[in-house]
Structures are given as C-alpha cells and as structure tokens.
Amino acid sequence: MLNKEKINEIAKRYIEHLEGKMNIKLAIAQELTINKPYGNIYFWGAQDSKKHRLAGNGPFLVESEDGRVLRFGTADPTEYYITLYENGNWNPGSNDIWYPN
C-alpha cells in the first residue's frame, strides 16, 4: 500500500511522461483531486491553457495498491467512470494503463 506522498509522486511522473509525448508543459489541478480509499483521481491540463487547448485529457486514477495509473474517459462525467471502477466493471484499454516502473 502506497502512502499519499508516493501516490502524488507517481501522478507527477505520469504527467512528466505525457509531457514528453506531447511536447508541452502540463499541470495537475491539485484542488480538484479526489481522494478515495483505493487511490487518488487527478485532473490535469496544459500549464498555459491560453496557448494550448487539449482534447482527451480525462482524469486518471493512481491506485494506492501498486501505483498503477488508469486513464478515465471524457465521454461521460467522471462519476460514471468512478462508479464503474468501484463496481469492478471498468475495463480499461491497453492504452489506458500506465505502470510507474
């Protein structure tokens, strides 16, 4: 089980990973983070939102069990994806999972 600091560190590393792929500076909206017993759900976007508009930047979950990152979609409200995950019905695609190691 990972502590809060380790979970936040993994979220930061994931954003850095995305920055490398997108070649723009990104930021986590810390004030929007949702803390759950099984991990944290983070919202993110371009650091300079006036210069860069992103599509498909849905929230992601960092699981406290092993640090696995699961990307949620953008087609439905975040609560929809949270409910699917909590009910054991979330089936992320291979592109929607990132391992921190």
PDB file of C-alpha atoms in Angstrom:
ATOM      1  CA  MET A   1       0.000   0.000   0.000  1.00  0.00           C
ATOM      2  CA  LEU A   2       1.441   3.347  -1.059  1.00  0.00           C
ATOM      3  CA  ASN A   3       1.250   6.473   1.082  1.00  0.00           C
ATOM      4  CA  LYS A   4      -0.097   9.834  -0.086  1.00  0.00           C
ATOM      5  CA  GLU A   5       3.349  11.218  -0.958  1.00  0.00           C
ATOM      6  CA  LYS A   6       4.244   8.219  -3.143  1.00  0.00           C
ATOM      7  CA  ILE A   7       0.878   8.381  -4.936  1.00  0.00           C
ATOM      8  CA  ASN A   8       1.414  12.094  -5.647  1.00  0.00           C
ATOM      9  CA  GLU A   9       4.948  11.372  -6.886  1.00  0.00           C
ATOM     10  CA  ILE A  10       3.611   8.771  -9.339  1.00  0.00           C
ATOM     11  CA  ALA A  11       0.988  11.249 -10.583  1.00  0.00           C
ATOM     12  CA  LYS A  12       3.747  13.792 -11.200  1.00  0.00           C
ATOM     13  CA  ARG A  13       5.848  11.199 -13.046  1.00  0.00           C
ATOM     14  CA  TYR A  14       2.860  10.276 -15.199  1.00  0.00           C
ATOM     15  CA  ILE A  15       2.339  13.930 -16.142  1.00  0.00           C
ATOM     16  CA  GLU A  16       6.055  14.200 -16.991  1.00  0.00           C
ATOM     17  CA  HIS A  17       5.654  11.099 -19.180  1.00  0.00           C
ATOM     18  CA  LEU A  18       2.762  12.773 -21.011  1.00  0.00           C
ATOM     19  CA  GLU A  19       4.740  15.996 -21.377  1.00  0.00           C
ATOM     20  CA  GLY A  20       7.449  14.072 -23.190  1.00  0.00           C
ATOM     21  CA  LYS A  21       4.904  12.609 -25.598  1.00  0.00           C
ATOM     22  CA  MET A  22       3.003  15.863 -26.151  1.00  0.00           C
ATOM     23  CA  ASN A  23       5.932  18.288 -26.022  1.00  0.00           C
ATOM     24  CA  ILE A  24       4.023  20.846 -23.936  1.00  0.00           C
ATOM     25  CA  LYS A  25       4.132  21.740 -20.242  1.00  0.00           C
ATOM     26  CA  LEU A  26       1.303  20.145 -18.250  1.00  0.00           C
ATOM     27  CA  ALA A  27      -0.030  20.676 -14.740  1.00  0.00           C
ATOM     28  CA  ILE A  28      -2.179  18.783 -12.253  1.00  0.00           C
ATOM     29  CA  ALA A  29      -5.119  20.741 -10.848  1.00  0.00           C
ATOM     30  CA  GLN A  30      -4.392  19.778  -7.234  1.00  0.00           C
ATOM     31  CA  GLU A  31      -7.528  21.457  -5.907  1.00  0.00           C
ATOM     32  CA  LEU A  32      -9.680  19.076  -7.983  1.00  0.00           C
ATOM     33  CA  THR A  33      -8.003  15.858  -6.783  1.00  0.00           C
ATOM     34  CA  ILE A  34     -10.446  13.268  -5.469  1.00  0.00           C
ATOM     35  CA  ASN A  35      -9.094  11.122  -2.616  1.00  0.00           C
ATOM     36  CA  LYS A  36     -10.510   7.613  -2.405  1.00  0.00           C
ATOM     37  CA  PRO A  37      -9.531   4.665  -0.179  1.00  0.00           C
ATOM     38  CA  TYR A  38      -8.134   2.875  -3.253  1.00  0.00           C
ATOM     39  CA  GLY A  39      -6.145   5.845  -4.629  1.00  0.00           C
ATOM     40  CA  ASN A  40      -6.375   9.404  -5.924  1.00  0.00           C
ATOM     41  CA  ILE A  41      -8.078  10.724  -9.036  1.00  0.00           C
ATOM     42  CA  TYR A  42      -6.241  13.618 -10.698  1.00  0.00           C
ATOM     43  CA  PHE A  43      -7.369  16.214 -13.215  1.00  0.00           C
ATOM     44  CA  TRP A  44      -4.817  17.852 -15.480  1.00  0.00           C
ATOM     45  CA  GLY A  45      -4.327  20.157 -18.419  1.00  0.00           C
ATOM     46  CA  ALA A  46      -1.918  22.440 -20.215  1.00  0.00           C
ATOM     47  CA  GLN A  47       0.015  24.760 -17.932  1.00  0.00           C
ATOM     48  CA  ASP A  48      -0.605  27.564 -20.436  1.00  0.00           C
ATOM     49  CA  SER A  49      -4.261  26.945 -21.229  1.00  0.00           C
ATOM     50  CA  LYS A  50      -4.476  30.108 -23.328  1.00  0.00           C
ATOM     51  CA  LYS A  51      -1.803  28.804 -25.679  1.00  0.00           C
ATOM     52  CA  HIS A  52      -2.682  25.089 -25.666  1.00  0.00           C
ATOM     53  CA  ARG A  53      -6.133  23.552 -25.712  1.00  0.00           C
ATOM     54  CA  LEU A  54      -6.190  19.840 -25.053  1.00  0.00           C
ATOM     55  CA  ALA A  55      -8.707  17.195 -26.053  1.00  0.00           C
ATOM     56  CA  GLY A  56      -8.917  13.813 -24.414  1.00  0.00           C
ATOM     57  CA  ASN A  57      -7.266  14.876 -21.197  1.00  0.00           C
ATOM     58  CA  GLY A  58      -9.610  12.993 -18.914  1.00  0.00           C
ATOM     59  CA  PRO A  59      -8.787  12.390 -15.267  1.00  0.00           C
ATOM     60  CA  PHE A  60      -6.622   9.498 -14.163  1.00  0.00           C
ATOM     61  CA  LEU A  61      -6.501   7.285 -11.091  1.00  0.00           C
ATOM     62  CA  VAL A  62      -3.297   6.328  -9.288  1.00  0.00           C
ATOM     63  CA  GLU A  63      -4.076   3.148  -7.373  1.00  0.00           C
ATOM     64  CA  SER A  64      -2.703   3.035  -3.837  1.00  0.00           C
ATOM     65  CA  GLU A  65      -2.145  -0.723  -4.035  1.00  0.00           C
ATOM     66  CA  ASP A  66       0.649  -0.713  -6.632  1.00  0.00           C
ATOM     67  CA  GLY A  67       0.788   2.751  -8.218  1.00  0.00           C
ATOM     68  CA  ARG A  68      -0.829   1.650 -11.463  1.00  0.00           C
ATOM     69  CA  VAL A  69      -2.304   4.572 -13.407  1.00  0.00           C
ATOM     70  CA  LEU A  70      -5.711   4.184 -15.074  1.00  0.00           C
ATOM     71  CA  ARG A  71      -6.913   6.825 -17.502  1.00  0.00           C
ATOM     72  CA  PHE A  72     -10.614   7.618 -17.353  1.00  0.00           C
ATOM     73  CA  GLY A  73     -12.509   8.737 -20.410  1.00  0.00           C
ATOM     74  CA  THR A  74     -14.021  12.068 -21.338  1.00  0.00           C
ATOM     75  CA  ALA A  75     -17.279  10.947 -22.973  1.00  0.00           C
ATOM     76  CA  ASP A  76     -19.128  10.712 -19.650  1.00  0.00           C
ATOM     77  CA  PRO A  77     -18.922  12.532 -16.310  1.00  0.00           C
ATOM     78  CA  THR A  78     -16.070  11.467 -14.037  1.00  0.00           C
ATOM     79  CA  GLU A  79     -18.554   9.980 -11.568  1.00  0.00           C
ATOM     80  CA  TYR A  80     -19.579   7.472 -14.247  1.00  0.00           C
ATOM     81  CA  TYR A  81     -16.003   6.126 -14.504  1.00  0.00           C
ATOM     82  CA  ILE A  82     -15.566   6.137 -10.733  1.00  0.00           C
ATOM     83  CA  THR A  83     -18.747   4.083 -10.330  1.00  0.00           C
ATOM     84  CA  LEU A  84     -17.620   1.585 -12.979  1.00  0.00           C
ATOM     85  CA  TYR A  85     -14.252   1.228 -11.242  1.00  0.00           C
ATOM     86  CA  GLU A  86     -15.771   0.849  -7.779  1.00  0.00           C
ATOM     87  CA  ASN A  87     -18.241  -1.767  -9.041  1.00  0.00           C
ATOM     88  CA  GLY A  88     -15.458  -3.744 -10.720  1.00  0.00           C
ATOM     89  CA  ASN A  89     -16.857  -3.062 -14.190  1.00  0.00           C
ATOM     90  CA  TRP A  90     -14.104  -0.765 -15.529  1.00  0.00           C
ATOM     91  CA  ASN A  91     -12.262  -2.439 -18.400  1.00  0.00           C
ATOM     92  CA  PRO A  92      -9.552  -0.024 -19.490  1.00  0.00           C
ATOM     93  CA  GLY A  93      -7.906  -0.482 -22.869  1.00  0.00           C
ATOM     94  CA  SER A  94      -4.186  -1.195 -23.071  1.00  0.00           C
ATOM     95  CA  ASN A  95      -3.531   2.493 -23.845  1.00  0.00           C
ATOM     96  CA  ASP A  96      -5.390   3.478 -20.672  1.00  0.00           C
ATOM     97  CA  ILE A  97      -2.984   1.786 -18.247  1.00  0.00           C
ATOM     98  CA  TRP A  98       0.475   3.073 -17.265  1.00  0.00           C
ATOM     99  CA  TYR A  99       2.858   1.398 -14.854  1.00  0.00           C
ATOM    100  CA  PRO A 100       5.302   3.638 -12.983  1.00  0.00           C
ATOM    101  CA  ASN A 101       8.208   1.167 -13.160  1.00  0.00           C
TER     102      ASN A 101
END
